[in-house]
Short mmCIF file of C-alpha atoms in Angstrom, two decimals:
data_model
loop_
_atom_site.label_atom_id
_atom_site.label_comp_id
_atom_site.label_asym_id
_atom_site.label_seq_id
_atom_site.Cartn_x
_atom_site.Cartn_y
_atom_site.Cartn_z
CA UNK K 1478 116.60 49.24 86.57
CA UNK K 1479 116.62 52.52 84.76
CA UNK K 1480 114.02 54.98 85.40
CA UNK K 1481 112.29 56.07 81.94
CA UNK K 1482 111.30 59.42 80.89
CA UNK K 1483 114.24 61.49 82.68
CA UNK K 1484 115.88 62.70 79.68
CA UNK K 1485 113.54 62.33 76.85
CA UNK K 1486 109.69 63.30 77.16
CA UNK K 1487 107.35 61.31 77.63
CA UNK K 1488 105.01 60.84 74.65
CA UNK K 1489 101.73 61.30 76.08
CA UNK K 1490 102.88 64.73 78.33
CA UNK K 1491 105.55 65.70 76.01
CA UNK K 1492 107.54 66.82 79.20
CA UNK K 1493 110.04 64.38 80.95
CA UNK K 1494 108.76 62.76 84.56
CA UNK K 1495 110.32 65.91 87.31
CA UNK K 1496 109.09 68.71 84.96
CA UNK K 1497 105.40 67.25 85.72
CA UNK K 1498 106.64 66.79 89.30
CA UNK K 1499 107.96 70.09 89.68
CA UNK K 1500 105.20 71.43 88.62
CA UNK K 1501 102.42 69.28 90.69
CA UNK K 1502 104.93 70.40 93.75
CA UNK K 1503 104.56 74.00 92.98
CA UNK K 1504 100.75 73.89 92.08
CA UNK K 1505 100.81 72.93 95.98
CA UNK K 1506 103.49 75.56 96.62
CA UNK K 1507 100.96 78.13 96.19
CA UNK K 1508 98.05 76.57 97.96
CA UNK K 1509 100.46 77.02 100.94
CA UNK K 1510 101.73 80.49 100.22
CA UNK K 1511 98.05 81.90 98.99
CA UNK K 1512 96.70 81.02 102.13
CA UNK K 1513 99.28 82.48 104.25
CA UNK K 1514 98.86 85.29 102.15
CA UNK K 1515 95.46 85.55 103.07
CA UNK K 1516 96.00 85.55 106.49
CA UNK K 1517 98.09 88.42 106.54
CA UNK K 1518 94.93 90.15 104.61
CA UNK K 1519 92.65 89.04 107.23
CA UNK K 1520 94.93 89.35 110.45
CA UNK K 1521 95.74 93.19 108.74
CA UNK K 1522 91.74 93.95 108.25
CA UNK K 1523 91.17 92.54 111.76
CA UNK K 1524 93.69 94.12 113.62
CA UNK K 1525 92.46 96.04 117.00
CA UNK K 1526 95.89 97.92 117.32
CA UNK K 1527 97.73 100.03 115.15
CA UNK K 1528 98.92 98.29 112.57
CA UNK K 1529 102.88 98.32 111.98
CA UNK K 1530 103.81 100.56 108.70
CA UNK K 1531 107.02 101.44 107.41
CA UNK K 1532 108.49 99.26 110.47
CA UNK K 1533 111.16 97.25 108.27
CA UNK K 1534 114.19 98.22 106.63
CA UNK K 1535 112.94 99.12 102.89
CA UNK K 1536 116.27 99.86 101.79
CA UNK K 1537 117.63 96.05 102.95
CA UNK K 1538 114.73 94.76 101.35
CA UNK K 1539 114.85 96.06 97.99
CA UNK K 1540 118.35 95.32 97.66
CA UNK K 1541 117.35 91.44 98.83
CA UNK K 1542 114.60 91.77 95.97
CA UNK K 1543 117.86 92.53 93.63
CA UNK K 1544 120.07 89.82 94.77
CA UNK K 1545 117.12 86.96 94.12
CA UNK K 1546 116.12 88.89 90.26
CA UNK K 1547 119.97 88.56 89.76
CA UNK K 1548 119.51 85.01 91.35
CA UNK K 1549 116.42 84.37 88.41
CA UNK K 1550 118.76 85.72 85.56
CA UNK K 1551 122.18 83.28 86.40
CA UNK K 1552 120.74 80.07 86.99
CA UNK K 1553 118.47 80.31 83.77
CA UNK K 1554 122.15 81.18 82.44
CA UNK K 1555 123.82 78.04 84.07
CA UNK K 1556 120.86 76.32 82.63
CA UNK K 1557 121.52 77.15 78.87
CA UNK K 1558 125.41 77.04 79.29
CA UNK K 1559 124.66 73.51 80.00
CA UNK K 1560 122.24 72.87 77.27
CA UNK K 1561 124.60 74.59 75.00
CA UNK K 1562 127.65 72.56 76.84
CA UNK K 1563 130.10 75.11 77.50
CA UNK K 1564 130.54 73.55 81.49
CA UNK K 1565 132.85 76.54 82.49
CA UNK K 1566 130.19 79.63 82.60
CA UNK K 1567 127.45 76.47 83.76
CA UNK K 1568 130.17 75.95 86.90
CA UNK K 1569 130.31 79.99 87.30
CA UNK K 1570 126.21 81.17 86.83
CA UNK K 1571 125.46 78.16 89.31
CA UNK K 1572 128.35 79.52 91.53
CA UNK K 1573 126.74 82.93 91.52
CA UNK K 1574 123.29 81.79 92.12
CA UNK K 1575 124.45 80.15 95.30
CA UNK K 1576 126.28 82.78 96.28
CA UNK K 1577 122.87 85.54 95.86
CA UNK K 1578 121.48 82.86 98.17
CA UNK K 1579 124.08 83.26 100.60
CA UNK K 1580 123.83 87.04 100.67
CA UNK K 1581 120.06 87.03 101.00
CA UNK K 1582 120.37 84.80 104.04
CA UNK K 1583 122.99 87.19 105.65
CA UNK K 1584 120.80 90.00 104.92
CA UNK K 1585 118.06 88.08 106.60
CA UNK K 1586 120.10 87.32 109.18
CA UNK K 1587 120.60 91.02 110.21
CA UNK K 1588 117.26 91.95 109.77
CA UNK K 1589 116.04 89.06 112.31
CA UNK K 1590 119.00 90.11 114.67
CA UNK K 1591 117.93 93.74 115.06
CA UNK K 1592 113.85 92.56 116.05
CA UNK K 1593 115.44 90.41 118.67
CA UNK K 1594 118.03 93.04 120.36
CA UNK K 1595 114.66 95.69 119.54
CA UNK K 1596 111.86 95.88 122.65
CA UNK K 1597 108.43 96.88 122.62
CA UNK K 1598 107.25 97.80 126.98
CA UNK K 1599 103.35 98.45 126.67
CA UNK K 1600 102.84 101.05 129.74
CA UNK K 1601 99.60 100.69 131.30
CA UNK K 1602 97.82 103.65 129.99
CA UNK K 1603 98.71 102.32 126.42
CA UNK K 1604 101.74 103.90 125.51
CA UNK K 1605 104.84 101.74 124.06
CA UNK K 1606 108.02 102.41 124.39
CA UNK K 1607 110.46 100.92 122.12
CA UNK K 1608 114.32 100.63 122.73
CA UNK K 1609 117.00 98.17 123.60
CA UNK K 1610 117.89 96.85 126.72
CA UNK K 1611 121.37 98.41 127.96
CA UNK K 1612 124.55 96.81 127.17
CA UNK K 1613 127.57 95.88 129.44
CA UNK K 1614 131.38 96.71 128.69
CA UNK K 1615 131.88 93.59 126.46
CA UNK K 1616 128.61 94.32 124.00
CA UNK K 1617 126.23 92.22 125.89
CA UNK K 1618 123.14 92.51 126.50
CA UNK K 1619 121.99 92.89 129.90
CA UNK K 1620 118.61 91.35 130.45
CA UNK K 1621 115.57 92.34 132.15
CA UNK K 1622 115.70 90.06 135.60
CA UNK K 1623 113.58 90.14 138.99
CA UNK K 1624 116.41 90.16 141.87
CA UNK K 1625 115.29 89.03 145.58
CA UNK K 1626 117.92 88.66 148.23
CA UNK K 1627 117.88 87.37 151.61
CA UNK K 1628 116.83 84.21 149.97
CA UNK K 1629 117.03 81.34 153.33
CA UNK K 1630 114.34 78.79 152.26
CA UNK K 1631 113.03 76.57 149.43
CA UNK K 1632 109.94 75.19 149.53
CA UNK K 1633 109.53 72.09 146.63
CA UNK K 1634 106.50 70.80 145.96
CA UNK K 1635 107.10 66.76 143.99
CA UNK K 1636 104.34 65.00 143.19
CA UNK K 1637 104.17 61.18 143.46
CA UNK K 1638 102.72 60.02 140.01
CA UNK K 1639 104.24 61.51 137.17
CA UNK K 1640 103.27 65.07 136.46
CA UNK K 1641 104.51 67.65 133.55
CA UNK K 1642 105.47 70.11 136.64
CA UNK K 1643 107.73 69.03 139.66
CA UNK K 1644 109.69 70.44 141.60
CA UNK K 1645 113.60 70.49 140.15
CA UNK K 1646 115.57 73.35 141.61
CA UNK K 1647 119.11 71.88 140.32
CA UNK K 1648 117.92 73.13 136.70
CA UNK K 1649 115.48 75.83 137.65
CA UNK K 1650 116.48 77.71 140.30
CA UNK K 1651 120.31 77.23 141.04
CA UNK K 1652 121.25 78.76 137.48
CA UNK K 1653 119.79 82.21 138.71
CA UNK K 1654 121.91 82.14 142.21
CA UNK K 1655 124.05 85.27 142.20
CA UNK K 1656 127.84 83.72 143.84
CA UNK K 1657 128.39 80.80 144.72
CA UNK K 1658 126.20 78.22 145.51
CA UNK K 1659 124.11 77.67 148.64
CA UNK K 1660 124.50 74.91 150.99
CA UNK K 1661 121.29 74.28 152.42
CA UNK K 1662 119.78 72.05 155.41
CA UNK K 1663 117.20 69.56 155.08
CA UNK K 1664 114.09 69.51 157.60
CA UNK K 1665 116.04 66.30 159.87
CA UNK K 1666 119.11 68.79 160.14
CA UNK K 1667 121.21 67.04 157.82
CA UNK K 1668 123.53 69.83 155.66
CA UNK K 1669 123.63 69.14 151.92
CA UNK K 1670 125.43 70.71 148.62
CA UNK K 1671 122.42 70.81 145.99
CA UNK K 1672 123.53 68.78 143.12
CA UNK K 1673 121.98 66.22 140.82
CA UNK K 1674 123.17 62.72 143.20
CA UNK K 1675 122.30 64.64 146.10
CA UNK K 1676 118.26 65.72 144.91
CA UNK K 1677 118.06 62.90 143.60
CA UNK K 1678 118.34 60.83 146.67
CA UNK K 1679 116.36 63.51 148.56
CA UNK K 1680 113.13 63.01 145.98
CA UNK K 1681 113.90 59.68 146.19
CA UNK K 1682 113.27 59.63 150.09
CA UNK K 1683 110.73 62.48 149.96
CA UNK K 1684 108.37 59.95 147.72
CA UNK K 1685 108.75 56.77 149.73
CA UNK K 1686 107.40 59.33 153.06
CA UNK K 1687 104.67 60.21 151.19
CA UNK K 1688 103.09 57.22 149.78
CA UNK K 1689 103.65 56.32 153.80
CA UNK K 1690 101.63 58.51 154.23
CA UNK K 1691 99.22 58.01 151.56
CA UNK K 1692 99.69 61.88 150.12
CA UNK K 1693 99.90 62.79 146.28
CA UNK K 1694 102.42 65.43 146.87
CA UNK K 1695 105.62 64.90 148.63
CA UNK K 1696 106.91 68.59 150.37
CA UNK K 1697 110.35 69.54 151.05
CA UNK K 1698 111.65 72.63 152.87
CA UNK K 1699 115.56 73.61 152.74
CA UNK K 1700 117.01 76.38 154.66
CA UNK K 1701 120.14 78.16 153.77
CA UNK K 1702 122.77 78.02 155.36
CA UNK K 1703 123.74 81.62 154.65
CA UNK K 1704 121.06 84.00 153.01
CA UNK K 1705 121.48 84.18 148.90
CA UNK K 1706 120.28 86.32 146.24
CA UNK K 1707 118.88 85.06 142.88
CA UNK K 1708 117.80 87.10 139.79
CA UNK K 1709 116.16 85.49 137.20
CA UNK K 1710 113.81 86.58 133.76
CA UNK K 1711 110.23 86.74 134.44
CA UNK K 1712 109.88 84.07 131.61
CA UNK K 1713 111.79 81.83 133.94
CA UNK K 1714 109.62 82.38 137.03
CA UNK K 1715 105.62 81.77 137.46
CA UNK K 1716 105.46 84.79 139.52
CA UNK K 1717 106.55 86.89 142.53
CA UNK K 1718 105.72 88.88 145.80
CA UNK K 1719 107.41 91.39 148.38
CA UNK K 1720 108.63 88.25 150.06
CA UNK K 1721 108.43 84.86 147.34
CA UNK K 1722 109.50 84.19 143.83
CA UNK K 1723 108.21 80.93 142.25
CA UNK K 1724 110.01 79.43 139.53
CA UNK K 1725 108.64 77.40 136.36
CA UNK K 1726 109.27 74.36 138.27
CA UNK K 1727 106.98 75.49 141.15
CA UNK K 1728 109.72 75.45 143.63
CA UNK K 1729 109.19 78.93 145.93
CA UNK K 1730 111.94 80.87 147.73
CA UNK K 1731 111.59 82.94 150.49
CA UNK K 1732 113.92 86.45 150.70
CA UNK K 1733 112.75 89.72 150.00
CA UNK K 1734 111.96 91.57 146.75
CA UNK K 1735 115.38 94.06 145.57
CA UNK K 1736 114.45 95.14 142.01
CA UNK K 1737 112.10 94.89 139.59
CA UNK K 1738 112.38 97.74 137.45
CA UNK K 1739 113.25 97.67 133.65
CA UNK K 1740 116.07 99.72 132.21
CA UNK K 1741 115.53 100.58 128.78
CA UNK K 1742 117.01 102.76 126.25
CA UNK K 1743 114.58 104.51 124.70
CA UNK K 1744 114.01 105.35 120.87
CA UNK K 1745 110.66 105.71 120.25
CA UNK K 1746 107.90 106.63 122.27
CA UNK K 1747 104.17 105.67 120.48
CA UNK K 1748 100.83 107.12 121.82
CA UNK K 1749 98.58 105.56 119.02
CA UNK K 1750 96.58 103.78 121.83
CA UNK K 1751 96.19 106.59 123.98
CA UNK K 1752 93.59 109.30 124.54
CA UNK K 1753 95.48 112.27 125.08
CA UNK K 1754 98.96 111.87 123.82
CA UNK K 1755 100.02 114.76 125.21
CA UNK K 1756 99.57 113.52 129.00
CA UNK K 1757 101.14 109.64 127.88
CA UNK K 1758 102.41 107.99 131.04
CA UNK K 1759 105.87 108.18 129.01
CA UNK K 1760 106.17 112.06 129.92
CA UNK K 1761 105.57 111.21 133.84
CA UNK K 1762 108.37 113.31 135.61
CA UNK K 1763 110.03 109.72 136.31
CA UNK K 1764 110.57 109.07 132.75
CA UNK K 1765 110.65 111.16 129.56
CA UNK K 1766 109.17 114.56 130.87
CA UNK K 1767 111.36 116.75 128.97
CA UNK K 1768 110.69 115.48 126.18
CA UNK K 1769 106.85 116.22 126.15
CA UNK K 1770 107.47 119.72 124.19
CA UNK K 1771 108.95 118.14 121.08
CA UNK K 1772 106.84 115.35 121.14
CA UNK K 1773 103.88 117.83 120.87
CA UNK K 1774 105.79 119.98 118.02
CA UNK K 1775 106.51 116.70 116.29
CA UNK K 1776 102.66 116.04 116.09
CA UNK K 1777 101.34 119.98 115.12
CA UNK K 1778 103.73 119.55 112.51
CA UNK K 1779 102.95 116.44 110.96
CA UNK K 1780 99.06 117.39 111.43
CA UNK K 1781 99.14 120.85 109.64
CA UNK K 1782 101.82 119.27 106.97
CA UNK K 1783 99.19 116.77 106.11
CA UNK K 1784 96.36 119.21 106.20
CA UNK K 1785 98.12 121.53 103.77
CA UNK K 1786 98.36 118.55 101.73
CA UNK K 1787 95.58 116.72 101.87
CA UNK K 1788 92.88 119.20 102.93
CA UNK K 1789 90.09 116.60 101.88
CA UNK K 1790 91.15 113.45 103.52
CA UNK K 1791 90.15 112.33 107.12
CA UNK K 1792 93.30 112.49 109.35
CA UNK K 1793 91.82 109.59 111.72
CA UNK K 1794 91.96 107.28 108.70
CA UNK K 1795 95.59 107.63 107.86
CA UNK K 1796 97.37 105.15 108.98
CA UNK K 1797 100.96 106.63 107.80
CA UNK K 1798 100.04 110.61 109.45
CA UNK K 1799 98.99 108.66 113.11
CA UNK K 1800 102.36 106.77 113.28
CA UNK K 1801 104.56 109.95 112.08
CA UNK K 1802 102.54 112.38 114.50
CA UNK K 1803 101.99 109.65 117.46
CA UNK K 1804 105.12 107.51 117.16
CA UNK K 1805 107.90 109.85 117.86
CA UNK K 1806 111.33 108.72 117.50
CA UNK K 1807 114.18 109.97 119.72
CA UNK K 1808 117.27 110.04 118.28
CA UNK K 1809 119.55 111.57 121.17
CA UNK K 1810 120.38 111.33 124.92
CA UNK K 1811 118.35 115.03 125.48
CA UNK K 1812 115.41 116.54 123.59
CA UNK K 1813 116.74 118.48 120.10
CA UNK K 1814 116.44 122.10 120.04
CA UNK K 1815 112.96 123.97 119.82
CA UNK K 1816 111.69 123.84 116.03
CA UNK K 1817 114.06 121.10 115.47
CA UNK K 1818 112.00 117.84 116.97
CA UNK K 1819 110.18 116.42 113.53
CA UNK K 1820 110.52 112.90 113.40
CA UNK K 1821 111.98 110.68 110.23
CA UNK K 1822 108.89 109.79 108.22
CA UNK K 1823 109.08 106.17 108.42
CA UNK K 1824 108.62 105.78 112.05
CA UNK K 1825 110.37 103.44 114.53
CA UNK K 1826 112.90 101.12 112.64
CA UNK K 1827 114.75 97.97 114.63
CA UNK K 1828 118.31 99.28 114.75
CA UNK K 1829 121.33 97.82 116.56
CA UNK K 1830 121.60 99.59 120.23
CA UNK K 1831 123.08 102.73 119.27
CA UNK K 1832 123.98 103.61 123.13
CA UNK K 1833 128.25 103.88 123.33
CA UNK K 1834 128.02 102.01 126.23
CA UNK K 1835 130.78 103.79 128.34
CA UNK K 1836 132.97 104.78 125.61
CA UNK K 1837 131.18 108.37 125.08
CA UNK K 1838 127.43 109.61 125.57
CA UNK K 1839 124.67 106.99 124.92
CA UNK K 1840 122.60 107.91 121.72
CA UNK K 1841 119.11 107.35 123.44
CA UNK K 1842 117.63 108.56 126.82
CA UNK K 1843 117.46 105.73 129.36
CA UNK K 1844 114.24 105.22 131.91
CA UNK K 1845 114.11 102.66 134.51
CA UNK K 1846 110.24 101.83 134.42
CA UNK K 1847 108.70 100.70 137.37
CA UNK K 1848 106.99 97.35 136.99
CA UNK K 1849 103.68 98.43 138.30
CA UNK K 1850 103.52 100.60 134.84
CA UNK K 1851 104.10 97.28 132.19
CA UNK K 1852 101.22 95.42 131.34
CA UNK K 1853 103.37 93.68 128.59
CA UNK K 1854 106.75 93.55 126.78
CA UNK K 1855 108.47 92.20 123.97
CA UNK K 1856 111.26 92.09 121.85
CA UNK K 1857 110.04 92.66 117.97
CA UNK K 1858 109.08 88.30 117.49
CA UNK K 1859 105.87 86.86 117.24
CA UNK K 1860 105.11 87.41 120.83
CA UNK K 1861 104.79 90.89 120.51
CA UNK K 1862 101.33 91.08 117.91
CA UNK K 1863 99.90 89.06 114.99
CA UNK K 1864 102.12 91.75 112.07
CA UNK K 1865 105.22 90.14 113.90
CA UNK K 1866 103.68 86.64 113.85
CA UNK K 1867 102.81 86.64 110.27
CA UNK K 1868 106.15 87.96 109.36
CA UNK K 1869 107.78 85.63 110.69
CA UNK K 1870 106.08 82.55 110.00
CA UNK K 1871 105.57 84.42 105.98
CA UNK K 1872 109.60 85.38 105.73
CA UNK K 1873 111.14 82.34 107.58
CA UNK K 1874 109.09 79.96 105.45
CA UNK K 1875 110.45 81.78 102.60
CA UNK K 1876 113.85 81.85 104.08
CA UNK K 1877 113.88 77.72 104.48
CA UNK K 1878 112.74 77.22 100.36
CA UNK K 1879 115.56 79.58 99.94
CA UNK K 1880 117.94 77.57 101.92
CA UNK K 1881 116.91 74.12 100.59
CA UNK K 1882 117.18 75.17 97.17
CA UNK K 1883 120.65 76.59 97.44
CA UNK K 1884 121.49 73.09 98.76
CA UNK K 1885 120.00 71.37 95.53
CA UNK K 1886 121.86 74.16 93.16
CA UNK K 1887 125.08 73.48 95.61
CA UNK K 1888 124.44 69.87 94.96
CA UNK K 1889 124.29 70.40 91.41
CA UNK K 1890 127.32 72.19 90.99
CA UNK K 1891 129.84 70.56 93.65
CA UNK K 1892 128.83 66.91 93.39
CA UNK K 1893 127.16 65.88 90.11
CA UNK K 1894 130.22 65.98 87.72
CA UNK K 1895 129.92 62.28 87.01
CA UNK K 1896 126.62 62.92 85.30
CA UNK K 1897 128.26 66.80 83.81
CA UNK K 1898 130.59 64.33 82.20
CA UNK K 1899 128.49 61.53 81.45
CA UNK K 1900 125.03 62.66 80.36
CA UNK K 1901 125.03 66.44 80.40
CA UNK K 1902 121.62 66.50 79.06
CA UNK K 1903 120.03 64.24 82.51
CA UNK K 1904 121.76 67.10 84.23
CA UNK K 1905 119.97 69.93 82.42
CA UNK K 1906 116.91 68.68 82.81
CA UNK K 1907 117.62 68.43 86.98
CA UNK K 1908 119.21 72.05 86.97
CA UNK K 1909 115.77 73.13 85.30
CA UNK K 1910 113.73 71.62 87.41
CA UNK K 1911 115.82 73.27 90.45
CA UNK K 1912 115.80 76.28 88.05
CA UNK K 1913 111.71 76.31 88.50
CA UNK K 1914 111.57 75.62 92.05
CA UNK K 1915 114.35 78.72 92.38
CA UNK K 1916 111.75 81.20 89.93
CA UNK K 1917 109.30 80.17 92.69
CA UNK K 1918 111.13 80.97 95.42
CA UNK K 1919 111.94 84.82 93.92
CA UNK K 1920 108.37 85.25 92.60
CA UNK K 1921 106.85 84.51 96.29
CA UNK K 1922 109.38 87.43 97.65
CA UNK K 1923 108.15 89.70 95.15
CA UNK K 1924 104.91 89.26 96.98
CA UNK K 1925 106.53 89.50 100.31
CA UNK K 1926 108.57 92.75 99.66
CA UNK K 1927 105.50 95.34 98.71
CA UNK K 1928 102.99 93.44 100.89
CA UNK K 1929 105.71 94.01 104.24
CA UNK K 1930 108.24 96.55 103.55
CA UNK K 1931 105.67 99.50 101.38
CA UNK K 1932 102.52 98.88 101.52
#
């Protein structure tokens, strides 16, 4: 059965079936998008921290913004190539229309790789320092783990009905043993190599004992043969003590607290949520001390360069002045020379780690912060605040109409030649309907890119 009305318009519309469809879909399109943008308005006007200016790349963005109005211009090309039949420049303006998809994505790709390798450590006073977390000889990242030692006991806790937590240490605790694994001894005396066969049958018996014994929680205790250490991410662990670390499965160990300090190269240091900058827990004499005397040039300068400027306007009430005069950016191992320490005037950007890593002298200062002074940390995802949340969710749902309509151009262009031989006009109607979708897709970014990147 053939489907009417996809070459020739319908009578009543005078437009053929998928250009009312198209449009219907992206009358919906920007239900979705409007609202989100919304949100960003509201989450931005309701925001009890300092909201993030000048925080992306501009530079990466505008040239993203070219790529998709370059994008626009080829496949309305490809479109009338077709119309007009000449199938060689239709084959290369679709080719280059996938291929500005492909770069965006890339671009994106970097952009969303430098927020993950890029931390945010909220001191408890209020100050954050940003940085990356130090590299090892290979270029990987080493990450921030709590390390006990003298580990010689498990304690597992498995209930008897069916419960979203129980106890599991094959998955969630041997991963984080430092060596080789542990042998350990079960509470009858009996030694045992942890693996999957051999928990298993231990739960197994554990269970049967305690529905003996009419108890909703069977307990197990192994001891170590041989004390062990284990150092694991505080995401992976419920908590800790001098003497216990509990993992997400709710099995405890028993050893003794070695380290819990952060290492962090620093590169920015921001004071917006503090009361007296000047005396930020980040210029303790364990941390960034000498670099309190630029910080405080930084700031007079900034101050009496926006006074001389703006002599009218309220200083408390500029967003841009408080994050180049609080959020001072360090761009070397030691503190620049006297008269020399004014900071770049768009604040803290996500860079790569610029530290050499061994081959030369690292680029940033690095503190070891001791974990009684976090309250919080982050790398730069939607964990860290609502401006990274809405980003995310605002960009990446842009990113994935990007993606799927590349795939319907790609489609277009690599396997539709039966109907580019057959009935080039059905297939100019399609590419112009993928052509609208694609106009859609660049018009929401030219939302995206003033509303994140300038404004």
């Amino acid at each position: 059965m053939e489907i009417p009305y996809t070459v020739h318009a319908r009578p009543d519309t005078g437009l053929f079936n998928a250009k009312i469809g198209i449009w219907l879909f992206l009358a919906s399109e920007v239900m979705l998008f409007g609202g989100l943008f919304s949100a960003y308005i509201f989450l931005r006007l309701g925001a009890d921290y300092p909201w993030p200016v000048h925080d992306l790349d501009v530079t990466l963005g505008f040239w993203n913004t070219i790529v998709l109005i370059a994008s626009s211009v080829t496949v309305v090309m490809a479109w009338a190539c077709l119309k007009l039949r000449k199938f060689g420049w239709y084959r290369i303006n679709m080719a280059i229309t996938v291929i500005c998809a492909g770069v965006f994505m890339f671009n994106k790709s970097l952009e969303y790789s430098a927020k993950f390798k890029h931390y945010a450590v909220k001191l408890t006073d209020g100050t954050i320092l940003t940085g990356h977390m130090p590299e090892d000889e290979h270029g990987h990242t080493i990450p921030y783990t709590v390390k006990f030692g003298d580990v010689t006991e498990l304690s597992l806790g498995i209930p008897v009905r069916q419960s979203a937590v129980t106890a599991d240490p094959v998955d969630h605790v041997l991963p984080y043993v430092e060596g080789e694994a542990p042998k350990f001894k079960t509470e009858d005396g009996k030694e045992i190599t942890l693996d999957k066969a051999a928990f298993a049958e231990l739960r197994a018996a554990a269970i049967a004992k305690a529905k003996a014994d009419k108890k909703d929680t069977a307990t197990v205790k192994l001891t170590a043969t041989a004390p062990f250490k284990v150092a694991a991410r505080p995401s992976e662990i419920f908590g800790y003590t001098a003497t216990t670390i509990t993992f997400r499965d709710g099995t405890t160990a028993t050893g003794k607290l070695i380290d819990d300090k952060m290492t962090l190269e620093v590169d920015g240091i921001d004071t917006r949520g503090v009361a007296q900058p000047e005396k930020s827990l980040a210029f303790d004499h364990r941390y960034l001390a000498n670099w309190q005397k630029a910080f405080v040039a930084n700031r007079d300068h900034h101050v009496s360069e926006f006074e001389h400027k703006y002599p009218t306007r309220d200083k408390a009430r500029s967003a841009t002045l408080q994050k180049e005069s609080l959020y001072f950016k360090l761009h070397s191992a030691t503190p620049p020379a006297e008269g020399a320490a004014h900071g770049d005037k768009h604040g803290a950007e996500a860079h790569a780690p610029a530290g050499s890593h061994g081959h030369g002298e690292a680029h940033h200062p690095t503190v070891i912060i001791e974990k009684k002074d976090i309250t919080f940390f982050s790398n730069f995802t939607p964990k860290l605040n609502t401006y990274y949340a809405i980003y995310f969710t605002l960009t990446g749902l842009h990113g994935a109409h990007v993606v799927a309509g590349a795939l319907v151009l790609l489609y277009f262009l690599v396997f539709d030649n039966k109907r580019l031989k057959k009935d080039p006009e059905h297939l100019a109607n399609r590419v112009e309907v993928g052509g609208l979708f694609w106009h859609f897709v660049d018009l929401v970014w030219i939302f995206l890119f003033p509303l994140l990147y300038l404004l």
